[in-house]
mmCIF file of C-alpha atoms in Angstrom:
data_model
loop_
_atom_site.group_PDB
_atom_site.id
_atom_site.type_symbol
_atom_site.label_atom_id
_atom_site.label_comp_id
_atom_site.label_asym_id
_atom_site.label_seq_id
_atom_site.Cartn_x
_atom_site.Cartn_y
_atom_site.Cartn_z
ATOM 1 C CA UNK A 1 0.000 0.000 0.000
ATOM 2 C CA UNK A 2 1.071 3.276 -0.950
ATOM 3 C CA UNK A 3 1.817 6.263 1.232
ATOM 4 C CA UNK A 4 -0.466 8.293 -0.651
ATOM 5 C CA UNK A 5 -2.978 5.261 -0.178
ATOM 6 C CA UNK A 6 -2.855 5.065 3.773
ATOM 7 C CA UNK A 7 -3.029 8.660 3.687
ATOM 8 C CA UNK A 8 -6.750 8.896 1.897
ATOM 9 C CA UNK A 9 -8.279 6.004 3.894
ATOM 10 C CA UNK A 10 -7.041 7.602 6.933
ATOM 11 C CA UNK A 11 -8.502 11.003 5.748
ATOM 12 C CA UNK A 12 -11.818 8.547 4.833
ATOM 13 C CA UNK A 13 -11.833 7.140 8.337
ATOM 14 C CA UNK A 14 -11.672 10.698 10.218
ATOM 15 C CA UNK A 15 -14.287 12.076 7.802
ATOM 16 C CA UNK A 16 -16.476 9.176 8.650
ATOM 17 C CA UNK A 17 -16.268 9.846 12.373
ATOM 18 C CA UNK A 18 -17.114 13.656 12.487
ATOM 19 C CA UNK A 19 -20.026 13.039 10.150
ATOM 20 C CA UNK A 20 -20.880 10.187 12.235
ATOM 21 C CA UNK A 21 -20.289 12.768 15.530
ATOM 22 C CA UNK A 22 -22.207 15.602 14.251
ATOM 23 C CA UNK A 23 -25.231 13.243 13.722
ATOM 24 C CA UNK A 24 -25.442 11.583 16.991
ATOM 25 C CA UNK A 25 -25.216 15.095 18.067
ATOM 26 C CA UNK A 26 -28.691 15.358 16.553
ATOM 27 C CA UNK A 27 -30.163 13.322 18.889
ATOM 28 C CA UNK A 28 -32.809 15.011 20.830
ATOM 29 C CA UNK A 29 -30.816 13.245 23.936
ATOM 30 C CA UNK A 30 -28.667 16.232 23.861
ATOM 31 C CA UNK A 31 -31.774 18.526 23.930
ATOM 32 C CA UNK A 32 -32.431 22.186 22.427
ATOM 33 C CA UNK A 33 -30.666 25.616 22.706
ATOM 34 C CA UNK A 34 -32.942 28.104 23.216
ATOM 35 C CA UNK A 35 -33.703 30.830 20.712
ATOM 36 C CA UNK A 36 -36.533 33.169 19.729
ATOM 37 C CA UNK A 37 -38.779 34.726 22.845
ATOM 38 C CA UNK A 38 -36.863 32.107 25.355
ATOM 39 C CA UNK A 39 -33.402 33.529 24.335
ATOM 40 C CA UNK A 40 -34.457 37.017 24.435
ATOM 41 C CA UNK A 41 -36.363 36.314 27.810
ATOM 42 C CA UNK A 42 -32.928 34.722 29.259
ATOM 43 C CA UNK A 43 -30.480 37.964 27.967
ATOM 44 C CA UNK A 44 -32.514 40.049 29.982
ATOM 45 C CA UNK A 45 -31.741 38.386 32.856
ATOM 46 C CA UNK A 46 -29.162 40.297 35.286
ATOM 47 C CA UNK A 47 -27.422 37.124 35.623
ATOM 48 C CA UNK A 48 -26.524 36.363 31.939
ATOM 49 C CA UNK A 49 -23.881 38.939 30.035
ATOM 50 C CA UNK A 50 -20.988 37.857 27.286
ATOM 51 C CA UNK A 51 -23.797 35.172 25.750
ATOM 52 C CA UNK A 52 -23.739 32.708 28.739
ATOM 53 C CA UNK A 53 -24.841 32.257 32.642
ATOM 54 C CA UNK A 54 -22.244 33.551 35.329
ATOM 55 C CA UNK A 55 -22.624 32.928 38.878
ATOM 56 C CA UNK A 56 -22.767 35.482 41.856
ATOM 57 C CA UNK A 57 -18.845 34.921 42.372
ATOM 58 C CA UNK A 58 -16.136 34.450 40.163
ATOM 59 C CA UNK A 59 -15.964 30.447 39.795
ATOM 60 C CA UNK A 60 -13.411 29.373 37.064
ATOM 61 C CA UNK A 61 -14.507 25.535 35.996
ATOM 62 C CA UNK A 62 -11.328 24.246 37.287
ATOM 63 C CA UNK A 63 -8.408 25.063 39.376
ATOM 64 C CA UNK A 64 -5.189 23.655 37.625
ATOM 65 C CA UNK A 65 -3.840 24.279 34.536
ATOM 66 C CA UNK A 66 -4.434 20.781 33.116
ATOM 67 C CA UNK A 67 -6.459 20.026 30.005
ATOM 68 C CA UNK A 68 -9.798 18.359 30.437
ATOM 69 C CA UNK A 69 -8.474 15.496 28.313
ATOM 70 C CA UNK A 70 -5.500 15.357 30.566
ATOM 71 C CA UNK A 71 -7.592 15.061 33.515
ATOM 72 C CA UNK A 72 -9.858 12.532 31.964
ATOM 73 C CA UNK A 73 -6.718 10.396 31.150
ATOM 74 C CA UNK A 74 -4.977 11.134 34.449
ATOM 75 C CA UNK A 75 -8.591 9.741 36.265
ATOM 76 C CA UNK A 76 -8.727 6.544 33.832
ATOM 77 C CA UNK A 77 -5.054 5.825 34.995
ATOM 78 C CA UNK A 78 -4.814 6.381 38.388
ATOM 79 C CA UNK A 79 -8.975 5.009 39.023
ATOM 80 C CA UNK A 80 -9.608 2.742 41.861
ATOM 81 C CA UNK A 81 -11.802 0.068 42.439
ATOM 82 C CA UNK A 82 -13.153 2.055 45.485
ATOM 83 C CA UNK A 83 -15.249 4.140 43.317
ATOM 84 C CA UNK A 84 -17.792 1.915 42.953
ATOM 85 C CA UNK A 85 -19.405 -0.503 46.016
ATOM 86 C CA UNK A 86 -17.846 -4.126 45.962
ATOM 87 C CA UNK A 87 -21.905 -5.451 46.963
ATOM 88 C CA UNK A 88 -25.716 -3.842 46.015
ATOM 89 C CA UNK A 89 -26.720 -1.373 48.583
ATOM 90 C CA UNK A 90 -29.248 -1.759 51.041
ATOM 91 C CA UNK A 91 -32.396 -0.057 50.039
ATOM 92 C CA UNK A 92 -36.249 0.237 51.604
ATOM 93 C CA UNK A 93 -38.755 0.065 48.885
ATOM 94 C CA UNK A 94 -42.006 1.679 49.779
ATOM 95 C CA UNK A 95 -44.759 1.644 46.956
ATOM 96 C CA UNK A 96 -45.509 5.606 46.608
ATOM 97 C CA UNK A 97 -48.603 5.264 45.159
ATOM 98 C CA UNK A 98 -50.231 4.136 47.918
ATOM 99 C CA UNK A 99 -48.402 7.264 50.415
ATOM 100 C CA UNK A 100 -50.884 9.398 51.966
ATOM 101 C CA UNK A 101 -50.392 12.839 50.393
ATOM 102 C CA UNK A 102 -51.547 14.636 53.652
ATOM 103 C CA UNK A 103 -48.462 13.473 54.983
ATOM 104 C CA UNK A 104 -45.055 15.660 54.810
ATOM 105 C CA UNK A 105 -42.061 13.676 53.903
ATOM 106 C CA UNK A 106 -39.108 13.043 51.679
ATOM 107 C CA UNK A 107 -37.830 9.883 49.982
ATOM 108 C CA UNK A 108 -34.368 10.009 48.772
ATOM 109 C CA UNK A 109 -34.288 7.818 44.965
ATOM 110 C CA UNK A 110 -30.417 7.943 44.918
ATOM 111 C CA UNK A 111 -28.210 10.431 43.579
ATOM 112 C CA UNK A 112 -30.156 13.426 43.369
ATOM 113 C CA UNK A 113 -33.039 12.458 43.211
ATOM 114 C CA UNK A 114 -36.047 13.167 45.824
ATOM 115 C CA UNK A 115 -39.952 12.370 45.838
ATOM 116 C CA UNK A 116 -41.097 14.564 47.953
ATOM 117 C CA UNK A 117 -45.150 15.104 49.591
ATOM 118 C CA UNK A 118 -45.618 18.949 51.193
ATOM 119 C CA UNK A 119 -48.814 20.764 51.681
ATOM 120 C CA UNK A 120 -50.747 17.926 49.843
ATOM 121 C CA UNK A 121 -48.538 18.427 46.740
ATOM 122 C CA UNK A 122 -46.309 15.431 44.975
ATOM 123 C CA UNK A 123 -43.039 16.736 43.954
ATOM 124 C CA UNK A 124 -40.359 15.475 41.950
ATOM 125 C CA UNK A 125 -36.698 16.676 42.175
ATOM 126 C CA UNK A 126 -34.095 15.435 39.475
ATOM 127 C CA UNK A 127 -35.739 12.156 38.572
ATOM 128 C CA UNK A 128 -32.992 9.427 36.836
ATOM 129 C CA UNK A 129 -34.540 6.568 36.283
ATOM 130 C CA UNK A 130 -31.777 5.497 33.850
ATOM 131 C CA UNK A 131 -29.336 2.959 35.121
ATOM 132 C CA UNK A 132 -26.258 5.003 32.840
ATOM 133 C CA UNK A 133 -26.919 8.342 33.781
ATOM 134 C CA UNK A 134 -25.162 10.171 30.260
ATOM 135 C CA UNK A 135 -25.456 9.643 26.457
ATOM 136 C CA UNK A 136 -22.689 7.278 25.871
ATOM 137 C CA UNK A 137 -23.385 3.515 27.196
ATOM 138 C CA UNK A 138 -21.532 1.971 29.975
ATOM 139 C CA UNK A 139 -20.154 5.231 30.871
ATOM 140 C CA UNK A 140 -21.519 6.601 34.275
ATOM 141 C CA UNK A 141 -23.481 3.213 35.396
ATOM 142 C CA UNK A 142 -25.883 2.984 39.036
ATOM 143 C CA UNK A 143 -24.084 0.834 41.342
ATOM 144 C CA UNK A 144 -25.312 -1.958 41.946
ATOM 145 C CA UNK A 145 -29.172 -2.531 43.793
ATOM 146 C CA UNK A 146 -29.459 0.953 43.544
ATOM 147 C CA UNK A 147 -32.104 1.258 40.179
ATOM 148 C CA UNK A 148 -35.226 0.929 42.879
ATOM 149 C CA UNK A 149 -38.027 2.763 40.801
ATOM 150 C CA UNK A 150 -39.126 3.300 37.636
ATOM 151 C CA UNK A 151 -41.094 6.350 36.428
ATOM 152 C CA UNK A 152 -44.485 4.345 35.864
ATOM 153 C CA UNK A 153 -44.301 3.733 39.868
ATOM 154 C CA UNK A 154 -44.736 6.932 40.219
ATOM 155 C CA UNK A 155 -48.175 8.207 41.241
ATOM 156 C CA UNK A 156 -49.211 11.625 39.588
ATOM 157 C CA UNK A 157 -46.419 14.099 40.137
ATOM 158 C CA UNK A 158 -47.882 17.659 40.833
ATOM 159 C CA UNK A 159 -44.859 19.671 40.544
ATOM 160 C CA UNK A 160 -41.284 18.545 38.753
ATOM 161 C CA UNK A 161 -38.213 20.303 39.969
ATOM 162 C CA UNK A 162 -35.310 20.376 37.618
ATOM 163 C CA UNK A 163 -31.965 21.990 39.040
ATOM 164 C CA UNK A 164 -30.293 21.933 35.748
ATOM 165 C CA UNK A 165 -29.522 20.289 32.581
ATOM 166 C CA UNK A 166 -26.514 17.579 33.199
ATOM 167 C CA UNK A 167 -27.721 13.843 32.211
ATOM 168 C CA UNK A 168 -27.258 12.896 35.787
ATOM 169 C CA UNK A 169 -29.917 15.226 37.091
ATOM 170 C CA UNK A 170 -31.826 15.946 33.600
ATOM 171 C CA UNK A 171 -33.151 12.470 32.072
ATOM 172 C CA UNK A 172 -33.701 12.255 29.143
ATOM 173 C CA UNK A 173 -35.688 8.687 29.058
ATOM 174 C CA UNK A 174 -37.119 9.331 32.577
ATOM 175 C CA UNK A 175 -38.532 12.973 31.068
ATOM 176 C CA UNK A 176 -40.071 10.897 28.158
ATOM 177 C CA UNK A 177 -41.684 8.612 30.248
ATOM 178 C CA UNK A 178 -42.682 10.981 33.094
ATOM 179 C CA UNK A 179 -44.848 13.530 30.594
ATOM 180 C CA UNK A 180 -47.976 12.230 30.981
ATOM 181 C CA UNK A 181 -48.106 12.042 34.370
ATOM 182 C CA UNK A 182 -46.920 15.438 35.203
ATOM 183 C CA UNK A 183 -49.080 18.721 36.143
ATOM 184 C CA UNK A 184 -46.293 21.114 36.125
ATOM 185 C CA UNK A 185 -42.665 21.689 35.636
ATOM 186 C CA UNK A 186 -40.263 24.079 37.066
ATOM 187 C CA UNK A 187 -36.904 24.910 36.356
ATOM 188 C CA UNK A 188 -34.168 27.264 35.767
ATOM 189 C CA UNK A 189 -34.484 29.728 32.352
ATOM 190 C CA UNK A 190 -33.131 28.401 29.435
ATOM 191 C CA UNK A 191 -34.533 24.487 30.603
ATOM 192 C CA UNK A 192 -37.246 24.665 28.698
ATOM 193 C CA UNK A 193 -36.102 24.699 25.040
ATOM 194 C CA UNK A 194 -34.970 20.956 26.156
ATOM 195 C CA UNK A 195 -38.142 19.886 27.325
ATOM 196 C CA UNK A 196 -40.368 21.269 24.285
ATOM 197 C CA UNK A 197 -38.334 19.498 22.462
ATOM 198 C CA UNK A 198 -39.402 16.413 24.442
ATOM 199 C CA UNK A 199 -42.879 17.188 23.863
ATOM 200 C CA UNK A 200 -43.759 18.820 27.021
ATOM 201 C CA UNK A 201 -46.566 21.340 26.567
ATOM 202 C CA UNK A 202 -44.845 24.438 27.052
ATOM 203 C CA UNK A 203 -48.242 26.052 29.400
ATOM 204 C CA UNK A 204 -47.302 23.215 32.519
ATOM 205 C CA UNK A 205 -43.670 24.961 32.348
ATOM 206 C CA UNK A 206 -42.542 27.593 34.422
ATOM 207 C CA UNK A 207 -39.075 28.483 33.620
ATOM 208 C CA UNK A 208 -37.314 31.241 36.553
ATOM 209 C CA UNK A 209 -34.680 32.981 37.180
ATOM 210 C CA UNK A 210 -32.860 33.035 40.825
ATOM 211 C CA UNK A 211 -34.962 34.693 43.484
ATOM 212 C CA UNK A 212 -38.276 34.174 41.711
ATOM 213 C CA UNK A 213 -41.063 33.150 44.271
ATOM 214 C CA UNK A 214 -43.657 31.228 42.716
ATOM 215 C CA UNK A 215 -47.198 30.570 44.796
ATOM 216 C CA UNK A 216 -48.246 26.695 44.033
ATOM 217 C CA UNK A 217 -51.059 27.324 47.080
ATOM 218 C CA UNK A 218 -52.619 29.667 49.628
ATOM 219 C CA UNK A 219 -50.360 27.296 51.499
ATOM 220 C CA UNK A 220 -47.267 26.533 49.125
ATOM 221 C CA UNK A 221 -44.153 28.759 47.731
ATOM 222 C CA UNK A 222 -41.103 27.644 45.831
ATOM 223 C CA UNK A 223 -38.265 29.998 45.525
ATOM 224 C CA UNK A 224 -35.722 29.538 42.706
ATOM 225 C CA UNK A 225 -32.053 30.041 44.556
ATOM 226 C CA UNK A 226 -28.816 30.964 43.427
ATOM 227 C CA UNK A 227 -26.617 27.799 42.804
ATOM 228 C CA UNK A 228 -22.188 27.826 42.176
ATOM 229 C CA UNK A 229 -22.184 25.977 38.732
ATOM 230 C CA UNK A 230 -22.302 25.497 35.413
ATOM 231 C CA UNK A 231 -24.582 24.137 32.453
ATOM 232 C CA UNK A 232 -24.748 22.070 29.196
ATOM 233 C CA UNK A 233 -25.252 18.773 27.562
ATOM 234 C CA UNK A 234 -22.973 19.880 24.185
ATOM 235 C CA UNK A 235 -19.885 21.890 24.041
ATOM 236 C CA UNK A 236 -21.622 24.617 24.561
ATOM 237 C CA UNK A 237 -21.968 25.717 28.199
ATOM 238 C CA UNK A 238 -23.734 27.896 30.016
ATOM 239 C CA UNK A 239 -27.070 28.716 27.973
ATOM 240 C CA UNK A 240 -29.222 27.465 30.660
ATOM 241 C CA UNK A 241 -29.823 28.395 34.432
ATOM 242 C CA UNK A 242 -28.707 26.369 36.761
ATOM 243 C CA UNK A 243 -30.581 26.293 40.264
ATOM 244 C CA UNK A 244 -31.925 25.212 43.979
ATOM 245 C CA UNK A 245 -35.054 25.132 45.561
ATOM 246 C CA UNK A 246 -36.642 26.386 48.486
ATOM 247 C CA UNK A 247 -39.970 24.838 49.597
ATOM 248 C CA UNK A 248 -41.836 26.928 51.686
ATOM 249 C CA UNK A 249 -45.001 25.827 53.202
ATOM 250 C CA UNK A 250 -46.916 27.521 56.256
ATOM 251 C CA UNK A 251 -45.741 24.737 58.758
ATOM 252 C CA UNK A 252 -42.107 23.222 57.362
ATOM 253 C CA UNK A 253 -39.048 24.926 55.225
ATOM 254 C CA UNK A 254 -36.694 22.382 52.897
ATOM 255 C CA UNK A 255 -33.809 23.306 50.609
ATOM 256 C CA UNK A 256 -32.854 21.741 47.956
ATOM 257 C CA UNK A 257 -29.109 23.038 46.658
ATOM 258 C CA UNK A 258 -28.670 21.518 43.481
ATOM 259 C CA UNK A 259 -25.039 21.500 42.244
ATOM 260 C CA UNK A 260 -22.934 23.591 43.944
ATOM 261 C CA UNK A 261 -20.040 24.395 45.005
ATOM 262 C CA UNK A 262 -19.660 26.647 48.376
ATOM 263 C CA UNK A 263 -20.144 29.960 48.652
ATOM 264 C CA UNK A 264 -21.884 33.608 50.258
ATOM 265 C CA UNK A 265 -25.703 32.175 49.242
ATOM 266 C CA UNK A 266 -26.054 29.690 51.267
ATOM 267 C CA UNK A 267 -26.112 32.148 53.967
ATOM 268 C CA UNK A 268 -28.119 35.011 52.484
ATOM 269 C CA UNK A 269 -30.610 32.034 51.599
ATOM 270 C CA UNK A 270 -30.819 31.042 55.381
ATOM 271 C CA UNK A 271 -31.128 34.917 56.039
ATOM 272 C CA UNK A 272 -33.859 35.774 53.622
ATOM 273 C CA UNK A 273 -36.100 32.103 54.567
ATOM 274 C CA UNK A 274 -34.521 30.071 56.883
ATOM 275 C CA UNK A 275 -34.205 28.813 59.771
ATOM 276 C CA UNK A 276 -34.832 25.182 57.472
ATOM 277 C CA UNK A 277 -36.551 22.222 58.854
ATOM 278 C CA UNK A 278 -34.341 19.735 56.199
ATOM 279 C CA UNK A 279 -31.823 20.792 53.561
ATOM 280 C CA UNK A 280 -30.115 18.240 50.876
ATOM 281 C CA UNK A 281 -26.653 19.671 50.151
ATOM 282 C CA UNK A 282 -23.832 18.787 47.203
ATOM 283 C CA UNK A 283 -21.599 16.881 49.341
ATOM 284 C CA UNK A 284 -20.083 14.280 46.614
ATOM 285 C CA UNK A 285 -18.421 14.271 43.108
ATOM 286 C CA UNK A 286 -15.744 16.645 44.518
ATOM 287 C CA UNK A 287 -12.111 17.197 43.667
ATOM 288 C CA UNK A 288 -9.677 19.346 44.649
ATOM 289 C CA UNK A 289 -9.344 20.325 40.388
ATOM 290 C CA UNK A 290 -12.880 21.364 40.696
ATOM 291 C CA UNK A 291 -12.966 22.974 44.206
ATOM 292 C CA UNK A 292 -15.293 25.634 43.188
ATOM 293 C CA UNK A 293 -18.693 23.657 41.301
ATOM 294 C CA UNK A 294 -19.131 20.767 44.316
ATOM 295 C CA UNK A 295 -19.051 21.030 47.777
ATOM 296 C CA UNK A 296 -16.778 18.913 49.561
ATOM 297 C CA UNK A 297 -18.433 17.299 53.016
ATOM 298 C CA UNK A 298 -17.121 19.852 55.249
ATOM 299 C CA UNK A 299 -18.193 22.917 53.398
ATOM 300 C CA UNK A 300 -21.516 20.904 52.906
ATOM 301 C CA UNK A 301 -21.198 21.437 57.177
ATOM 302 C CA UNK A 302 -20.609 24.870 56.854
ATOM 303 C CA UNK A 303 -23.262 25.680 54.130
ATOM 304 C CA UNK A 304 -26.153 23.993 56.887
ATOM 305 C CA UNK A 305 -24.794 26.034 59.411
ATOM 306 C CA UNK A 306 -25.628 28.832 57.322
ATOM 307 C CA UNK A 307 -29.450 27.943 56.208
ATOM 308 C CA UNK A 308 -29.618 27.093 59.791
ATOM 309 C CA UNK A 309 -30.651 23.613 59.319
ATOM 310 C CA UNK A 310 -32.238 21.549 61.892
ATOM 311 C CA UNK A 311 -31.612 18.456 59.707
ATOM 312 C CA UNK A 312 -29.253 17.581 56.518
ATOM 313 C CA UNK A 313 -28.910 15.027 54.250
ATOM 314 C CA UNK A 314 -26.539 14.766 51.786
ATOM 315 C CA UNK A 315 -26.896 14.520 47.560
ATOM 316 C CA UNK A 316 -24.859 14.073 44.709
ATOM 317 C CA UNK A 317 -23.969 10.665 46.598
ATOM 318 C CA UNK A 318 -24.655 6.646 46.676
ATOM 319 C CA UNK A 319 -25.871 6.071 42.847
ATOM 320 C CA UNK A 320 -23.397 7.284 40.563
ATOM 321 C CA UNK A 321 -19.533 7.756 40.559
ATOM 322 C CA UNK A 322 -18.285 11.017 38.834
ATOM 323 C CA UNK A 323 -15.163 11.607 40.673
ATOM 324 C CA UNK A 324 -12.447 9.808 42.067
ATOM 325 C CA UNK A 325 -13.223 9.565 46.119
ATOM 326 C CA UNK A 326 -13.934 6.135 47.263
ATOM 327 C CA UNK A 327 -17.989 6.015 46.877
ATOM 328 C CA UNK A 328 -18.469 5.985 51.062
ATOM 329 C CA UNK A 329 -15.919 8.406 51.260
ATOM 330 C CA UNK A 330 -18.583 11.622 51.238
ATOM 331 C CA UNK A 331 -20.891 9.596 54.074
ATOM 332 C CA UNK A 332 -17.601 8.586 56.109
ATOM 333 C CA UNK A 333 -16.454 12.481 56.323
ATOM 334 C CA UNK A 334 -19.784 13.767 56.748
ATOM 335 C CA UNK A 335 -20.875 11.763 59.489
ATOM 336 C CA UNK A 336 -17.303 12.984 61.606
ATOM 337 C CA UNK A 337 -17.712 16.678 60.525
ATOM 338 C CA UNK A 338 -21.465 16.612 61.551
ATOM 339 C CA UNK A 339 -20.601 15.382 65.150
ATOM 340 C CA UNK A 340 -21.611 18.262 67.392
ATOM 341 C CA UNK A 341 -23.727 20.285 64.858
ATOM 342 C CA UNK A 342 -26.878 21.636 66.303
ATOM 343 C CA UNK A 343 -28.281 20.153 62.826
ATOM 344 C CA UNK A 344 -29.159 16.513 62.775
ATOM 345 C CA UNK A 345 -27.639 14.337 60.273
ATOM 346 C CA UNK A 346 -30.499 12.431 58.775
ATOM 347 C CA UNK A 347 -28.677 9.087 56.210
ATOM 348 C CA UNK A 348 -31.492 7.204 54.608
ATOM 349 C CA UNK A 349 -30.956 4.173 52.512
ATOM 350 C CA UNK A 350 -32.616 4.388 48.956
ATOM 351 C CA UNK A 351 -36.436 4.501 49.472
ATOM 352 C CA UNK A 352 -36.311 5.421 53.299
ATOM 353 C CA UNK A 353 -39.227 7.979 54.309
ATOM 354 C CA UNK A 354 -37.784 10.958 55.964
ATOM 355 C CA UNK A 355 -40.639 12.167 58.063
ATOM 356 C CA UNK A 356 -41.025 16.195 58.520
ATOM 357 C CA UNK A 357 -43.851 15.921 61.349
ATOM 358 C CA UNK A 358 -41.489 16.310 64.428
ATOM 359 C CA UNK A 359 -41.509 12.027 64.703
ATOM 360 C CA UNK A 360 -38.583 10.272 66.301
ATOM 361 C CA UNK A 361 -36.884 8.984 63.548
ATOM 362 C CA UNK A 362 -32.983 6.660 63.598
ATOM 363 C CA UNK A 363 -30.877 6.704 60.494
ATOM 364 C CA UNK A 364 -27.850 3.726 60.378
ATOM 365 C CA UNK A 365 -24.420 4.256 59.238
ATOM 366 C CA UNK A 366 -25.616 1.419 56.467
ATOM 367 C CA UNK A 367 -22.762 2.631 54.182
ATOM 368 C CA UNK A 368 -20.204 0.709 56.792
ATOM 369 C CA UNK A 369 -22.071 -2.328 56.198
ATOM 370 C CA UNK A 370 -21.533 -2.814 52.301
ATOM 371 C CA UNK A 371 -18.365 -4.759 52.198
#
């Protein structure tokens, strides 16, 4: 075979694989930038300037001078077995259809994910019902015993909270499948071109900036927070809002942080509507090259303190592995640093009720027991 030869098919090869790229990249998995009334709607936002989302603080993506791919290759290499359980995790499957709405509580789903009954309302935070939370297979797989639900044991869901628009907190299979049974969505700005793409009637979706109070009931506000993070599901970051949520009813207070890493709104957000009855906090998926979009468990400490939190529970943890700390290691530090806290530390399994009525209620260290 000729130089010139090898040279052509090699040419013919790469040419295959960026026309092959750009049309997987057509895949409504990776969603929809918005444009028209929704893009003109987002620049007037006092958070958005230079085309993209900034946060309230300065927060540079990383903080060391290597390359992404660098980093990527420097994780393969030096990953550990640790990452992931060596056995399934203990879980406590309750069926949620039959729950009784009038009663406040919080299931943790893994990961991120919450179901959630306040002031007679079902609520839905980051559903992944996907057992490979991103668009590449085998890539960012549940561990193991941890894919307890699926969407169709859901019952009706009367409000779906999205936080922001990475695969392992925006599904795309678990949106599909969760349409029907949805009242009403809301999410950051920018969220939205995604889901009408999905075929969510654009009426049920309320798409907010930070600080916007919305009135579900007489008896029921959510308030769209401030978050430390960043957006996308393409190269293209930073087009869509990313978020927490306050739940405010007239008898109990919950935060939800979303992503995050730590920073001055956690305690302006316990100034302006706390003290909070239960907070989840980003306390996993850290790294010291990332400092500044995840919390790391002892900030997650600090950041209670400041919504002055009678009870915490960590997120971001026990499902999926996106960093390279030991998979216990965010439950191990949190449960030392939380020792003396005038919060309690509240540790469900997957599927344990997390009452909000004032109950007596015992939490194991069941991370200890996986071996």
């Amino acid at each position: 075979m000729t130089i010139k030869r090898l040279l052509l098919m090699v040419l013919a090869v790469g040419v295959l694989l960026v026309v092959s790229g750009v049309a997987y990249l057509q895949h409504p998995v990776f969603g929809q930038q918005p444009e028209g009334e929704r893009l003109a709607t987002i620049q007037a936002s006092p958070n958005y300037r230079d085309r993209e989302f900034h946060n309230l603080i300065e927060t540079p993506m990383l903080t060391t001078d290597q390359s992404r791919f660098s980093m990527m290759l420097e994780n393969i290499l030096n990953g550990s077995e640790s990452t992931h359980p060596s056995a399934a995790l203990p879980t406590e499957k309750v069926d949620l259809k039959t729950l009784d709405s009038r009663e406040d509580q919080v299931i943790w789903l893994g990961h991120s994910s919450y179901f959630v009954q306040l002031a007679g309302q079902r609520i839905l935070i980051d559903p992944v019902f996907s057992a490979n939370a991103s668009p590449v297979p085998r890539t960012n797989v549940a561990f193991e015993g941890t894919h307890l639900y699926t969407a169709e044991e859901l019952p009706p869901i009367d409000i779906l909270l999205i936080t922001h628009d990475h695969y392992d907190h925006l599904d795309y299979p678990s949106m599909l499948a969760l349409e029907p049974n949805v009242q009403q969505v809301i999410t950051g700005l920018g969220i939205g071109a995604h889901l009408e793409r999905w075929g969510y009637d654009m009426s049920r979706v309320i798409e907010a900036d930070w600080y916007e109070r919305i009135e579900i009931l007489p008896e029921l506000d959510i308030v769209v927070t401030p978050a430390r993070h960043y957006s996308g599901r393409t190269f293209k970051r930073n087009q869509t809002l990313w978020v927490g949520f306050a739940l405010l009813s007239s008898e109990t207070r919950l935060f939800f942080s979303g992503d995050t890493g730590y920073g001055p709104h956690f305690s302006a957000l316990g100034q302006a509507y706390g003290p909070f009855d239960w907070v989840t906090l980003d306390a996993g998926q850290y790294d010291p090259r990332w400092a500044n979009i995840h919390m790391n468990p002892e900030q997650a400490v600090q950041a209670a303190n400041d919504l002055q939190a009678r009870a915490m529970t960590p997120k971001h943890v026990g499902r999926f592995s996106l960093s390279p700390h030991a998979w216990d290691d965010p439950f191990v530090r949190l449960a030392d640093a939380s020792q003396g806290q005038e919060y309690a530390l509240w540790t469900p399994t997957i599927g344990q009720p997390m009452y909000l009525d004032q109950r007596e209620q015992s939490f194991s260290r069941w991370w200890e027991e996986v071996r």
